[in-house]
Amino acid sequence: MKPRDRINRLKKLYLIMVAVGFLALGILAFTEKYISPGPFKTLLYGALTLFLAGNILLHIGIRCPKCKAILGYVIIFSAGKAYECPRCRIKFDEEMP
């Protein structure tokens, strides 16, 4: 398995968490007046937790498979495709032993 496969799988999972949390917050914003306060607060806190956890994991949860350096900013905010770890220089597109 290539390191890029693992990184992309984690990135996709964390982006789905952020998207579902954001979608739930959007739906709750429009249905606030139709839901009673008890269930609304529960759903709101759940959606906020999912959204925030996804964002935090997106930034610090993606790590290099070899040296465990945090790659969140490198992978998400790079202008181009990241080809190697900035710390240990492992190539992401080569097979790992």
XYZ file of C-alpha atoms in Angstrom:
97
model
C 0.000 0.000 0.000
C 1.305 3.424 -0.918
C 1.460 6.109 1.767
C -0.670 8.365 -0.453
C -3.515 5.812 -0.337
C -3.570 5.929 3.453
C -3.318 9.724 3.516
C -6.127 10.135 0.970
C -8.359 7.705 2.874
C -7.945 9.698 6.097
C -8.391 13.002 4.280
C -11.621 11.798 2.684
C -12.979 10.555 6.034
C -12.212 13.845 7.787
C -13.676 15.915 4.937
C -16.875 13.846 5.114
C -17.061 14.515 8.865
C -16.736 18.264 8.254
C -19.294 18.213 5.440
C -21.882 16.234 7.410
C -21.449 18.498 10.434
C -21.772 21.619 8.278
C -24.828 20.214 6.492
C -26.462 19.371 9.822
C -25.783 22.891 11.087
C -27.333 24.339 7.934
C -30.434 22.191 8.273
C -30.743 23.077 11.957
C -30.526 26.784 11.125
C -33.635 26.555 8.939
C -35.607 24.164 11.153
C -34.945 25.879 14.492
C -38.484 27.194 14.897
C -40.050 23.789 14.148
C -38.035 21.749 16.677
C -38.550 21.930 20.427
C -35.586 23.286 22.442
C -34.555 19.961 24.056
C -33.902 17.916 20.900
C -32.657 21.014 19.095
C -29.838 21.567 21.594
C -28.868 17.901 21.430
C -28.727 17.959 17.631
C -26.916 21.299 17.649
C -24.206 20.140 20.030
C -23.811 16.894 18.086
C -23.446 18.745 14.775
C -20.987 21.241 16.278
C -18.938 18.424 17.788
C -18.799 16.561 14.484
C -17.857 19.714 12.572
C -15.139 20.767 15.018
C -13.729 17.249 15.438
C -13.506 16.874 11.663
C -11.678 20.200 11.328
C -9.235 19.389 14.100
C -8.550 15.917 12.722
C -8.126 17.351 9.244
C -5.326 19.593 10.497
C -3.539 17.358 13.010
C -4.835 13.848 12.280
C -3.109 13.299 8.949
C 0.390 12.075 9.746
C 3.343 10.683 7.844
C 3.260 6.862 7.920
C 7.015 6.676 8.583
C 7.995 9.492 10.967
C 4.515 10.435 12.278
C 5.003 14.126 11.451
C 1.793 16.140 11.161
C 0.981 16.667 7.481
C -2.385 18.406 7.706
C -1.256 21.818 6.547
C 1.076 20.385 3.919
C -1.627 18.207 2.350
C -4.573 20.598 2.584
C -3.050 24.026 1.995
C -0.344 23.207 -0.531
C -0.734 24.927 -3.883
C 0.225 21.754 -5.716
C 0.381 18.077 -4.941
C 2.666 17.137 -2.049
C 5.074 14.451 -3.254
C 7.070 13.792 -0.086
C 7.087 14.304 3.652
C 8.824 17.585 4.534
C 10.506 15.975 7.544
C 11.724 12.502 6.524
C 11.481 12.891 2.715
C 9.566 9.632 2.164
C 7.951 9.581 -1.275
C 4.169 9.275 -0.998
C 3.748 7.541 -4.365
C 6.242 4.697 -3.739
C 5.406 1.397 -2.074
C 6.251 1.161 1.619
C 8.246 -1.844 2.801
